[in-house]
Short mmCIF file of C-alpha atoms in Angstrom, two decimals:
data_model
loop_
_atom_site.label_atom_id
_atom_site.label_comp_id
_atom_site.label_asym_id
_atom_site.label_seq_id
_atom_site.Cartn_x
_atom_site.Cartn_y
_atom_site.Cartn_z
CA MET A 1 138.63 77.32 64.16
CA ALA A 2 138.02 77.70 60.14
CA ILE A 3 137.69 75.29 57.48
CA ASP A 4 138.94 75.30 54.38
CA ILE A 5 136.57 74.16 51.94
CA GLY A 6 138.65 74.51 48.86
CA SER A 7 141.07 72.91 50.58
CA LEU A 8 138.73 70.04 51.37
CA MET A 9 137.30 69.82 48.06
CA GLU A 10 141.01 69.84 46.45
CA ARG A 11 141.52 66.94 48.90
CA SER A 12 138.25 65.03 47.83
CA THR A 13 138.80 65.70 44.39
CA ALA A 14 142.71 64.24 44.29
CA MET A 15 141.07 60.95 46.38
CA LEU A 16 138.52 60.27 44.08
CA SER A 17 140.68 60.56 41.10
CA SER A 18 142.85 58.01 42.83
CA ASP A 19 140.34 55.91 43.33
CA HIS A 20 138.88 56.33 39.77
CA LYS A 21 142.70 55.47 38.35
CA SER A 22 142.66 52.31 40.79
CA VAL A 23 139.54 50.90 39.33
CA VAL A 24 140.60 51.54 35.90
CA SER A 25 144.13 49.64 36.18
CA MET A 26 142.30 47.10 37.78
CA ASN A 27 140.07 46.15 34.97
CA ILE A 28 142.51 46.80 32.08
CA PHE A 29 144.97 44.03 34.43
CA VAL A 30 142.09 41.38 34.88
CA ALA A 31 141.01 41.83 31.36
CA LEU A 32 144.81 41.05 30.48
CA LEU A 33 144.20 38.02 33.33
CA CYS A 34 141.27 36.74 31.07
CA ALA A 35 143.34 36.93 27.56
CA CYS A 36 146.04 34.65 28.86
CA ILE A 37 143.73 32.15 30.23
CA VAL A 38 142.63 32.43 26.30
CA ILE A 39 145.68 32.23 25.10
CA GLY A 40 147.08 29.79 27.26
CA HIS A 41 144.27 27.40 26.23
CA LEU A 42 145.38 28.04 22.58
CA LEU A 43 148.80 27.26 23.36
CA GLU A 44 148.55 24.57 26.16
CA GLU A 45 149.16 22.16 23.48
CA ASN A 46 152.72 23.01 22.89
CA ARG A 47 152.85 24.55 26.28
CA TRP A 48 154.18 27.72 25.79
CA MET A 49 151.94 29.33 28.48
CA ASN A 50 154.06 30.88 30.66
CA GLU A 51 155.91 32.33 28.02
CA SER A 52 153.37 33.45 25.75
CA ILE A 53 151.80 35.32 29.56
CA THR A 54 155.17 37.01 29.13
CA ALA A 55 155.38 38.31 26.01
CA LEU A 56 151.75 39.73 27.21
CA GLY A 57 153.31 41.74 29.66
CA LEU A 58 155.85 43.22 27.86
CA CYS A 59 153.23 44.32 25.06
CA THR A 60 151.28 45.40 27.66
CA GLY A 61 154.08 47.38 29.03
CA VAL A 62 154.89 48.95 25.65
CA VAL A 63 151.26 50.59 25.29
CA ILE A 64 151.23 51.79 28.77
CA LEU A 65 154.45 53.23 28.63
CA ARG A 66 153.38 54.62 24.88
CA ALA A 67 150.14 55.70 26.74
CA SER A 68 151.70 57.44 29.47
CA LYS A 69 154.18 59.22 27.25
CA GLY A 70 157.04 57.54 28.57
CA LYS A 71 156.57 57.99 32.14
CA SER A 72 155.11 54.54 33.27
CA SER A 73 154.70 50.87 32.20
CA HIS A 74 152.72 50.04 35.28
CA LEU A 75 149.37 49.13 36.03
CA MET A 76 150.54 48.13 39.99
CA VAL A 77 153.61 48.59 41.53
CA PHE A 78 155.29 45.68 42.37
CA SER A 79 155.50 44.25 46.04
CA GLU A 80 157.18 41.56 47.93
CA ASP A 81 154.44 41.55 50.67
CA LEU A 82 152.14 40.91 47.30
CA PHE A 83 153.82 38.09 46.17
CA PHE A 84 155.03 36.27 49.18
CA ILE A 85 151.53 36.79 51.26
CA TYR A 86 149.03 36.18 48.44
CA LEU A 87 150.16 35.00 45.55
CA LEU A 88 153.03 32.54 46.42
CA PRO A 89 151.01 30.38 49.58
CA PRO A 90 148.05 29.24 46.68
CA ILE A 91 150.80 28.03 44.21
CA ILE A 92 152.72 25.51 46.96
CA PHE A 93 150.02 25.01 48.62
CA ASN A 94 148.72 23.17 45.23
CA ALA A 95 151.90 21.86 44.49
CA GLY A 96 151.61 19.85 48.06
CA PHE A 97 147.61 18.68 47.26
CA GLN A 98 147.92 17.12 43.92
CA VAL A 99 151.74 15.80 44.20
CA LYS A 100 152.05 11.62 43.89
CA LYS A 101 153.24 11.01 47.52
CA LYS A 102 154.55 7.72 47.04
CA GLN A 103 157.43 8.82 44.21
CA PHE A 104 157.80 12.21 46.08
CA PHE A 105 159.47 10.27 49.39
CA ARG A 106 160.48 7.77 47.68
CA ASN A 107 163.40 10.56 46.44
CA PHE A 108 162.90 11.99 49.42
CA MET A 109 166.90 12.12 49.99
CA THR A 110 167.54 12.96 46.66
CA ILE A 111 165.28 16.31 46.24
CA MET A 112 166.84 17.02 49.79
CA LEU A 113 170.65 16.89 48.28
CA PHE A 114 169.26 19.16 45.33
CA GLY A 115 167.31 21.30 47.02
CA ALA A 116 169.04 22.05 50.28
CA ILE A 117 172.78 20.97 49.98
CA GLY A 118 172.27 21.97 45.78
CA THR A 119 171.63 25.59 46.72
CA LEU A 120 173.89 26.20 49.11
CA ILE A 121 176.48 25.05 46.39
CA SER A 122 174.87 27.02 43.89
CA PHE A 123 174.51 30.52 46.40
CA VAL A 124 178.66 30.04 47.35
CA ILE A 125 179.67 29.69 43.70
CA ILE A 126 177.37 32.56 42.38
CA SER A 127 177.85 34.98 45.19
CA LEU A 128 181.75 34.43 44.77
CA GLY A 129 181.55 34.93 41.29
CA ALA A 130 179.75 37.90 41.47
CA MET A 131 182.45 39.39 44.00
CA HIS A 132 184.77 38.75 41.79
CA PHE A 133 183.75 39.66 38.56
CA PHE A 134 181.71 42.63 39.60
CA LYS A 135 184.65 44.55 41.44
CA ARG A 136 186.69 44.33 38.26
CA MET A 137 183.97 45.90 36.79
CA ASN A 138 184.40 48.61 39.23
CA ILE A 139 181.10 48.47 40.95
CA ASP A 140 181.88 49.35 44.46
CA SER A 141 178.62 50.41 45.65
CA LEU A 142 177.84 46.56 46.88
CA LYS A 143 178.64 45.57 50.20
CA ILE A 144 179.13 41.71 51.31
CA GLY A 145 176.03 41.62 52.36
CA ASP A 146 174.95 42.66 48.85
CA TYR A 147 177.32 40.14 47.62
CA LEU A 148 175.39 37.53 49.64
CA ALA A 149 171.79 38.67 48.85
CA ILE A 150 172.81 38.09 44.44
CA GLY A 151 174.04 34.54 45.56
CA ALA A 152 170.31 33.81 47.60
CA ILE A 153 168.64 35.84 44.53
CA PHE A 154 169.79 33.66 41.77
CA ALA A 155 169.88 30.61 43.79
CA ALA A 156 166.36 30.23 43.82
CA THR A 157 164.75 28.54 40.87
CA ASP A 158 161.52 28.60 39.18
CA SER A 159 160.20 25.41 39.25
CA VAL A 160 156.16 26.75 38.31
CA CYS A 161 157.39 27.15 34.83
CA THR A 162 159.36 23.76 34.70
CA LEU A 163 156.83 22.02 35.44
CA GLN A 164 154.63 23.15 32.91
CA VAL A 165 157.31 21.36 30.82
CA LEU A 166 157.44 18.37 32.38
CA ASN A 167 154.58 15.31 32.84
CA GLN A 168 154.39 13.34 35.82
CA ASP A 169 152.57 10.48 34.37
CA GLU A 170 155.54 10.90 31.29
CA THR A 171 158.58 11.07 33.40
CA PRO A 172 157.85 10.31 37.09
CA LEU A 173 161.19 10.75 38.79
CA LEU A 174 161.96 13.36 36.46
CA TYR A 175 159.12 15.26 37.57
CA SER A 176 159.44 14.33 41.56
CA LEU A 177 162.88 15.50 41.37
CA VAL A 178 162.22 18.85 39.90
CA PHE A 179 159.11 19.43 42.02
CA GLY A 180 160.64 18.45 44.78
CA GLU A 181 164.48 20.33 44.54
CA GLY A 182 161.80 23.61 43.51
CA VAL A 183 159.85 23.48 46.55
CA VAL A 184 162.90 22.94 48.72
CA ASN A 185 164.99 25.16 46.49
CA ASP A 186 162.89 28.18 47.23
CA ALA A 187 162.43 27.21 51.00
CA THR A 188 166.89 27.21 51.40
CA SER A 189 166.81 30.46 49.10
CA VAL A 190 164.46 32.22 51.17
CA VAL A 191 166.26 31.36 54.56
CA LEU A 192 169.74 31.86 53.30
CA PHE A 193 168.23 35.84 52.18
CA ASN A 194 166.81 36.42 55.91
CA ALA A 195 169.86 34.65 57.16
CA ILE A 196 171.98 37.39 55.53
CA HIS A 197 169.91 40.13 57.19
CA SER A 198 170.15 38.68 60.96
CA PHE A 199 173.62 37.41 60.97
CA ASP A 200 176.84 39.79 61.66
CA LEU A 201 178.78 39.12 57.88
CA TYR A 202 181.39 41.06 59.02
CA HIS A 203 182.92 38.46 61.41
CA ILE A 204 182.59 35.33 59.92
CA ASN A 205 183.74 32.40 61.49
CA THR A 206 182.82 28.69 62.36
CA ASN A 207 180.83 29.66 65.11
CA THR A 208 178.95 31.96 62.14
CA ALA A 209 178.65 29.25 60.17
CA LEU A 210 177.63 26.37 62.79
CA GLN A 211 174.93 29.01 63.81
CA LEU A 212 173.99 29.42 60.01
CA LEU A 213 173.41 25.41 59.77
CA GLY A 214 171.39 25.31 62.32
CA ASN A 215 168.98 28.11 61.90
CA PHE A 216 168.44 26.47 59.05
CA LEU A 217 167.84 22.84 60.44
CA TYR A 218 165.45 24.17 62.82
CA LEU A 219 163.81 26.37 60.39
CA PHE A 220 162.83 23.34 58.32
CA ILE A 221 161.99 20.84 60.99
CA SER A 222 159.93 23.30 62.72
CA SER A 223 157.83 24.56 59.40
CA THR A 224 157.60 20.91 58.17
CA LEU A 225 156.15 19.90 61.92
CA LEU A 226 153.88 23.60 61.90
CA GLY A 227 152.31 22.18 58.30
CA VAL A 228 151.88 18.52 59.11
CA LEU A 229 150.03 19.71 62.01
CA ALA A 230 147.80 22.45 60.52
CA GLY A 231 147.08 19.71 58.24
CA LEU A 232 145.72 17.01 61.02
CA LEU A 233 143.97 19.76 63.06
CA SER A 234 142.04 20.28 59.48
CA ALA A 235 141.41 17.37 58.69
CA PHE A 236 140.62 15.82 62.76
CA ILE A 237 138.21 18.70 62.79
CA ILE A 238 136.01 17.98 59.63
CA LYS A 239 136.04 14.18 60.82
CA LYS A 240 134.47 14.72 64.07
CA LEU A 241 131.86 17.35 63.19
CA TYR A 242 130.62 16.50 60.20
CA MET A 243 129.95 19.65 58.26
CA GLY A 244 128.98 18.47 55.19
CA ARG A 245 125.71 17.17 56.54
CA HIS A 246 124.78 20.87 56.38
CA SER A 247 126.96 22.65 54.32
CA THR A 248 129.66 21.53 52.14
CA ASP A 249 130.17 25.32 51.77
CA ARG A 250 131.93 25.10 55.28
CA GLU A 251 134.33 22.25 54.47
CA VAL A 252 136.04 24.33 51.77
CA ALA A 253 135.94 27.09 53.56
CA LEU A 254 137.38 25.86 56.56
CA MET A 255 140.36 23.83 54.23
CA ILE A 256 141.16 26.74 52.32
CA LEU A 257 141.28 28.89 55.33
CA MET A 258 143.23 26.33 57.27
CA ALA A 259 145.84 25.72 54.77
CA TYR A 260 145.92 29.95 54.41
CA LEU A 261 146.53 29.71 58.16
CA SER A 262 149.70 27.78 58.04
CA TYR A 263 150.91 29.85 55.90
CA MET A 264 150.61 32.90 57.71
CA ALA A 265 151.12 31.36 61.38
CA ALA A 266 154.97 30.26 59.87
CA GLU A 267 155.50 33.75 59.14
CA LEU A 268 154.14 34.72 62.07
CA PHE A 269 157.07 32.56 63.78
CA TYR A 270 159.77 33.42 61.76
CA LEU A 271 159.41 29.91 59.42
CA SER A 272 159.54 28.93 56.24
CA GLY A 273 155.82 29.36 55.13
CA ILE A 274 156.72 28.02 52.05
CA LEU A 275 157.73 24.36 53.60
CA THR A 276 154.56 24.77 55.70
CA VAL A 277 151.98 25.43 53.46
CA PHE A 278 153.37 22.29 50.89
CA PHE A 279 153.50 19.67 53.97
CA CYS A 280 150.52 20.92 54.87
CA GLY A 281 148.42 20.25 51.24
CA ILE A 282 150.63 16.93 51.39
CA VAL A 283 148.46 16.06 55.19
CA MET A 284 145.26 17.42 53.78
CA SER A 285 145.49 15.96 50.37
CA HIS A 286 145.98 12.40 52.51
CA TYR A 287 143.26 12.54 55.34
CA THR A 288 140.94 15.95 55.20
CA TRP A 289 139.96 15.54 51.38
CA HIS A 290 138.58 11.67 52.10
CA ASN A 291 136.97 13.19 54.82
CA VAL A 292 134.72 15.57 53.14
CA THR A 293 131.54 14.48 50.98
CA GLU A 294 132.07 14.14 47.24
CA SER A 295 130.70 17.07 45.88
CA SER A 296 133.32 18.95 48.66
CA ARG A 297 136.45 16.91 47.16
CA VAL A 298 135.29 17.80 43.58
CA THR A 299 135.28 21.64 44.46
CA THR A 300 138.49 21.99 46.60
CA LYS A 301 140.56 20.18 44.03
CA HIS A 302 139.27 22.66 40.98
CA ALA A 303 139.32 25.43 43.89
CA PHE A 304 142.73 24.93 44.40
CA ALA A 305 143.94 24.55 41.51
CA THR A 306 141.95 27.51 39.87
CA LEU A 307 143.30 29.88 42.58
CA SER A 308 147.12 28.43 41.82
CA PHE A 309 146.56 28.47 38.26
CA VAL A 310 145.42 32.22 38.06
CA ALA A 311 148.19 33.52 40.99
CA GLU A 312 150.27 31.79 38.38
CA ILE A 313 149.27 34.04 35.72
CA PHE A 314 149.16 37.11 37.48
CA ILE A 315 152.75 36.69 38.57
CA PHE A 316 154.51 35.73 34.99
CA LEU A 317 151.83 39.12 33.72
CA TYR A 318 153.25 41.49 36.12
CA VAL A 319 157.12 40.29 35.60
CA GLY A 320 156.68 41.16 32.21
CA MET A 321 155.17 44.18 32.33
CA ASP A 322 157.82 44.89 35.07
CA ALA A 323 160.68 44.61 32.46
CA LEU A 324 159.90 48.16 30.93
CA ASP A 325 159.69 50.24 34.25
CA ILE A 326 161.55 53.57 32.69
CA GLU A 327 162.25 54.70 36.36
CA LYS A 328 164.77 51.61 36.69
CA TRP A 329 166.41 51.73 33.08
CA LYS A 330 166.83 55.75 33.30
CA VAL A 331 169.50 55.13 36.30
CA VAL A 332 171.50 53.05 34.51
CA SER A 333 170.98 54.35 30.68
CA ASP A 334 174.03 56.15 30.70
CA SER A 335 175.71 52.67 31.25
CA PRO A 336 174.27 50.16 29.11
CA GLY A 337 177.48 47.96 28.28
CA LYS A 338 177.79 47.89 31.76
CA SER A 339 174.21 46.51 32.57
CA ILE A 340 174.60 43.87 29.40
CA GLY A 341 178.14 42.63 31.15
CA VAL A 342 176.69 42.27 34.24
CA SER A 343 173.06 40.07 33.04
CA ALA A 344 175.40 37.83 31.16
CA ILE A 345 177.97 37.19 34.21
CA LEU A 346 174.79 36.42 36.37
CA LEU A 347 173.51 34.07 33.80
CA GLY A 348 176.71 32.14 33.60
CA LEU A 349 177.38 31.44 37.45
CA VAL A 350 173.71 30.28 37.42
CA LEU A 351 174.70 27.67 34.84
CA VAL A 352 177.97 26.90 36.36
CA GLY A 353 176.43 27.00 39.47
CA ARG A 354 173.59 24.39 39.06
CA ALA A 355 176.26 22.45 36.87
CA ALA A 356 179.02 22.33 40.05
CA PHE A 357 175.88 20.27 42.05
CA VAL A 358 173.79 18.46 39.36
CA PHE A 359 176.32 16.22 38.42
CA PRO A 360 178.30 15.34 41.68
CA LEU A 361 174.88 14.48 43.53
CA SER A 362 173.83 12.63 40.93
CA PHE A 363 176.51 10.82 41.00
CA ILE A 364 176.43 10.62 45.21
CA SER A 365 172.59 9.50 44.63
CA ASN A 366 173.11 7.16 42.44
CA LEU A 367 175.80 5.06 44.89
CA THR A 368 172.63 5.15 47.19
CA LYS A 369 170.58 3.08 44.52
CA LYS A 370 170.15 -0.61 43.71
CA SER A 371 167.62 -0.80 41.27
CA PRO A 372 168.55 0.55 37.84
CA SER A 373 165.54 2.23 37.48
CA GLU A 374 165.98 4.64 40.35
CA LYS A 375 169.17 5.92 39.26
CA ILE A 376 170.17 9.34 37.58
CA ASP A 377 171.43 8.14 33.98
CA PHE A 378 173.34 11.39 32.18
CA LYS A 379 170.34 12.18 30.01
CA GLN A 380 168.18 12.97 33.03
CA GLN A 381 171.07 14.33 35.26
CA VAL A 382 171.24 17.40 32.13
CA THR A 383 167.45 17.51 31.93
CA ILE A 384 167.58 18.28 35.65
CA TRP A 385 170.70 20.92 35.29
CA TRP A 386 168.56 22.61 31.95
CA ALA A 387 165.44 22.49 33.93
CA GLY A 388 166.36 24.42 37.06
CA LEU A 389 168.00 27.06 35.23
CA MET A 390 165.10 29.57 34.73
CA ARG A 391 164.60 32.13 37.18
CA GLY A 392 161.62 34.24 38.02
CA ALA A 393 159.13 35.76 41.01
CA VAL A 394 161.20 34.49 43.51
CA SER A 395 164.08 35.98 42.28
CA MET A 396 162.22 39.19 41.89
CA ALA A 397 160.68 39.44 45.22
CA LEU A 398 163.70 38.62 47.10
CA ALA A 399 165.48 41.32 44.84
CA TYR A 400 163.71 44.11 44.96
CA ASN A 401 163.50 43.22 48.86
CA GLN A 402 167.37 43.58 48.78
CA PHE A 403 167.89 46.79 46.20
CA THR A 404 164.97 48.80 46.36
CA THR A 405 163.09 51.26 48.45
CA SER A 406 159.04 50.60 48.56
CA GLY A 407 159.86 49.39 44.78
CA TYR A 408 161.89 52.47 43.83
CA THR A 409 165.62 53.39 43.61
CA LYS A 410 168.06 55.88 42.34
CA VAL A 411 170.81 54.81 43.47
CA HIS A 412 173.37 53.48 40.42
CA GLY A 413 174.29 49.90 41.47
CA ASN A 414 171.34 48.70 42.72
CA ALA A 415 169.01 49.81 39.78
CA LEU A 416 171.79 47.96 38.06
CA MET A 417 171.30 45.03 40.32
CA ILE A 418 167.62 45.18 39.81
CA THR A 419 167.94 45.86 35.56
CA SER A 420 169.90 42.81 35.52
CA THR A 421 167.88 40.43 37.76
CA ILE A 422 164.81 41.62 34.98
CA THR A 423 166.86 40.65 31.88
CA VAL A 424 167.61 37.24 33.58
CA VAL A 425 164.23 36.19 34.65
CA LEU A 426 163.08 37.44 30.68
CA PHE A 427 166.03 35.70 29.04
CA SER A 428 165.56 32.24 30.95
CA THR A 429 162.07 32.48 31.12
CA VAL A 430 161.49 33.03 27.59
CA VAL A 431 164.70 31.70 25.67
CA PHE A 432 165.22 28.91 28.09
CA GLY A 433 161.40 28.12 28.62
CA LEU A 434 161.50 27.73 24.89
CA MET A 435 164.15 25.30 24.41
CA THR A 436 163.32 23.21 27.40
CA LYS A 437 160.86 20.70 25.55
CA PRO A 438 162.96 20.15 22.45
CA LEU A 439 165.21 19.21 24.78
CA VAL A 440 163.57 16.85 26.88
CA ARG A 441 161.83 15.48 23.56
CA ILE A 442 165.36 15.14 21.79
CA LEU A 443 166.89 13.47 25.59
CA LEU A 444 163.91 11.61 26.78
CA PRO A 445 161.67 10.14 24.31
CA SER A 446 158.46 8.89 25.64
CA PRO A 447 156.98 5.62 24.89
CA LYS A 448 154.03 5.64 21.73
CA ASN A 449 152.12 4.59 23.69
CA LEU A 450 152.09 6.45 26.50
CA SER A 451 152.20 9.86 24.50
CA ARG A 452 148.80 8.16 22.78
CA MET A 453 146.73 7.90 25.54
CA LEU A 454 147.76 11.31 27.30
CA SER A 455 146.92 13.02 23.91
CA SER A 456 143.87 11.37 23.92
CA GLU A 457 142.42 13.02 27.60
CA PRO A 458 141.64 16.21 27.96
CA CYS A 459 144.28 18.75 29.37
CA THR A 460 143.84 20.99 31.98
CA PRO A 461 146.45 23.89 33.30
CA LYS A 462 147.42 21.63 36.42
CA SER A 463 146.76 18.27 35.46
CA PHE A 464 143.21 17.76 37.48
CA THR A 465 143.53 14.24 36.38
CA VAL A 466 145.67 13.05 38.94
CA PRO A 467 145.54 9.94 40.02
CA LEU A 468 145.82 10.87 43.48
CA LEU A 469 143.01 12.95 43.33
CA GLY A 470 140.49 10.33 41.65
CA ASN A 471 137.68 9.24 43.21
CA GLY A 472 139.44 8.06 46.32
CA HIS A 473 141.24 5.47 44.22
CA ASP A 474 145.01 6.56 44.22
CA SER A 475 148.01 5.36 41.95
CA GLU A 476 149.01 4.03 45.91
CA ALA A 477 146.22 1.93 46.26
CA ASN A 478 146.91 0.48 42.71
CA GLN A 479 150.24 -0.24 42.77
CA LYS A 480 149.64 -1.85 46.12
CA SER A 481 146.41 -4.13 45.03
CA GLN A 482 149.14 -5.30 42.24
CA TYR A 483 152.43 -5.52 43.96
CA VAL A 484 153.09 -6.08 47.60
CA PRO A 485 156.98 -5.44 48.75
CA PRO A 486 158.23 -8.59 50.52
CA ARG A 487 158.96 -7.91 54.38
CA PRO A 488 162.89 -7.80 55.63
CA THR A 489 164.14 -10.55 56.74
CA SER A 490 168.16 -9.63 57.64
CA LEU A 491 169.33 -6.32 57.59
CA ARG A 492 170.92 -6.20 54.10
CA MET A 493 167.60 -7.01 52.54
CA LEU A 494 166.03 -3.66 54.32
CA LEU A 495 169.42 -1.56 53.13
CA SER A 496 168.80 -3.12 49.40
CA THR A 497 164.83 -2.27 49.19
CA PRO A 498 164.59 0.78 52.21
CA SER A 499 161.67 2.26 49.93
CA HIS A 500 159.47 -0.28 50.27
CA THR A 501 159.77 -1.15 53.48
CA VAL A 502 159.30 2.02 54.65
CA HIS A 503 156.77 2.73 52.74
CA HIS A 504 155.20 -0.82 54.08
CA TYR A 505 156.04 0.01 57.72
CA TRP A 506 154.32 3.29 57.41
CA ARG A 507 151.38 1.81 55.81
CA ARG A 508 150.60 -0.23 58.94
CA PHE A 509 151.11 2.61 60.97
CA ASP A 510 148.96 4.85 59.08
CA ASN A 511 146.08 2.03 58.62
CA ALA A 512 146.64 1.44 62.79
CA PHE A 513 147.04 4.76 64.18
CA MET A 514 146.45 7.98 62.33
CA ARG A 515 143.34 7.43 60.04
CA PRO A 516 141.31 5.62 63.07
CA VAL A 517 141.68 9.09 64.32
CA PHE A 518 142.08 11.54 61.24
CA GLY A 519 140.40 9.81 58.88
CA GLY A 520 141.60 9.56 54.78
CA ARG A 521 140.46 6.90 52.82
CA GLY A 522 138.51 4.15 54.21
CA PHE A 523 137.81 6.22 57.30
CA VAL A 524 135.73 8.28 56.18
CA PRO A 525 132.68 9.66 58.35
CA VAL A 526 129.19 8.68 56.61
CA VAL A 527 126.53 11.37 56.51
CA PRO A 528 123.44 9.59 57.30
CA GLY A 529 121.45 9.76 54.06
CA SER A 530 124.35 10.13 51.77
CA PRO A 531 125.40 8.10 48.76
CA ILE A 532 128.27 7.51 50.80
CA GLU A 533 126.71 6.04 53.53
CA GLN A 534 125.40 3.10 51.55
CA SER A 535 128.61 2.60 49.65
CA VAL A 536 130.83 1.93 52.57
CA PRO A 537 131.64 -0.97 54.41
CA VAL A 538 130.38 -1.61 58.30
CA VAL A 539 133.63 -2.28 59.38
CA GLN A 540 135.55 1.57 57.46
CA GLN A 541 132.75 3.17 59.51
CA TRP A 542 134.86 5.36 61.94
CA GLN A 543 132.72 7.21 64.08
#
């Protein structure tokens, strides 16, 4: 059998050339990430980091487009698998790991109202609105499944950009509501998007709607339980094996891998990886983090925050670069007016869809609150409405999944939806993002003493100085030492102060059953000869 030496040489040369291009692309992209970190540091006082990264991505796309003579603006091809498997997990996990648990669970019902019911309302309004207006614009290539997918795509908020502006020390109620809603919203949007592909949309009836509701409840409960179990398993293993006496590297590695395993296990069983890894982060911060050595605590805290920070930079940089993908714009270049009209309609539907649930659901939530400080006033409602208008990488990933094949499309209707999604994401991130901070300052001016205190502290990308992670003394412990909630003596008292009583009984259950088994603050394993051994009372040394 003859061997074509020339053909082999040509293939080898092509492979080497392709590998060299990949290396060049990665070098440029990593250099851009470094530049983003420097720019973000310089603009940290103004908290415009995400907008500056997106703008840098646009500028880079222009340069690459000119260098390639109009052929491409890409260093890397966008992939929803890259986003959902590698970039999203560290962001969501770190959010759960650093959240103030007491504030989050105190507002849990309101968060679920906004994140689940609110997302469904927004989904319905955007889907019906798109169907009504797009048919009038003679966009005939879209089917019923595409309109429902549009509703799920643009119902997904971008909490990452918003949380760069809000501060959980200045506005704890708003932060917990917007943050919690963002996580539940992303999970709900993805569940809706997947349900659209799994149900017969041409025979929608009451039974189908009930199946969809049951599927959502199953996914939410199962995903949450899986995350809790993964967090408890990591806490139990680290507590029993005392890895820190030999190597802190093993503790850190196990925490990182268990967190990622929880996300991938959820995806394996077709659950919501977002919810799973979020609740895994909450459980790990409550139990596992207190079971490791002091050096491992510092390492894991900064490792999780750093991974999340880099993933966020990667996403915003790529969103900016992807906006100049010339192939998609060529397909819709013959109808620029229609493209602008579709983008404007989608932005209007996003505004209306969010207003349709924020204000009514806030009114319902206020009916269940007894304390005026826990109620959401009108200015806070406006801030919550505005803070959730930004659309980001989740919308981009879902749009690519629905309207492209391997990141590319030649169908006019699909290209129109991709370019319109990019336009909405860019406009909402840059314009709405830049206007969020001034709006918060006008509507919710912070106390002078608090702002002075915050300005005197060093700022970090994801607020490393969160009381939850502060040397084993979190804000919950300080609040508990200052104020002990009264035990209910009647049903009326139980209904009037539900958050205090639930927290009180959870603390009793946690101290009596959970912490002795899974560890946690006050129940950490003591490594012989370590400094912790001398500082922990004998009654707290559970082994």
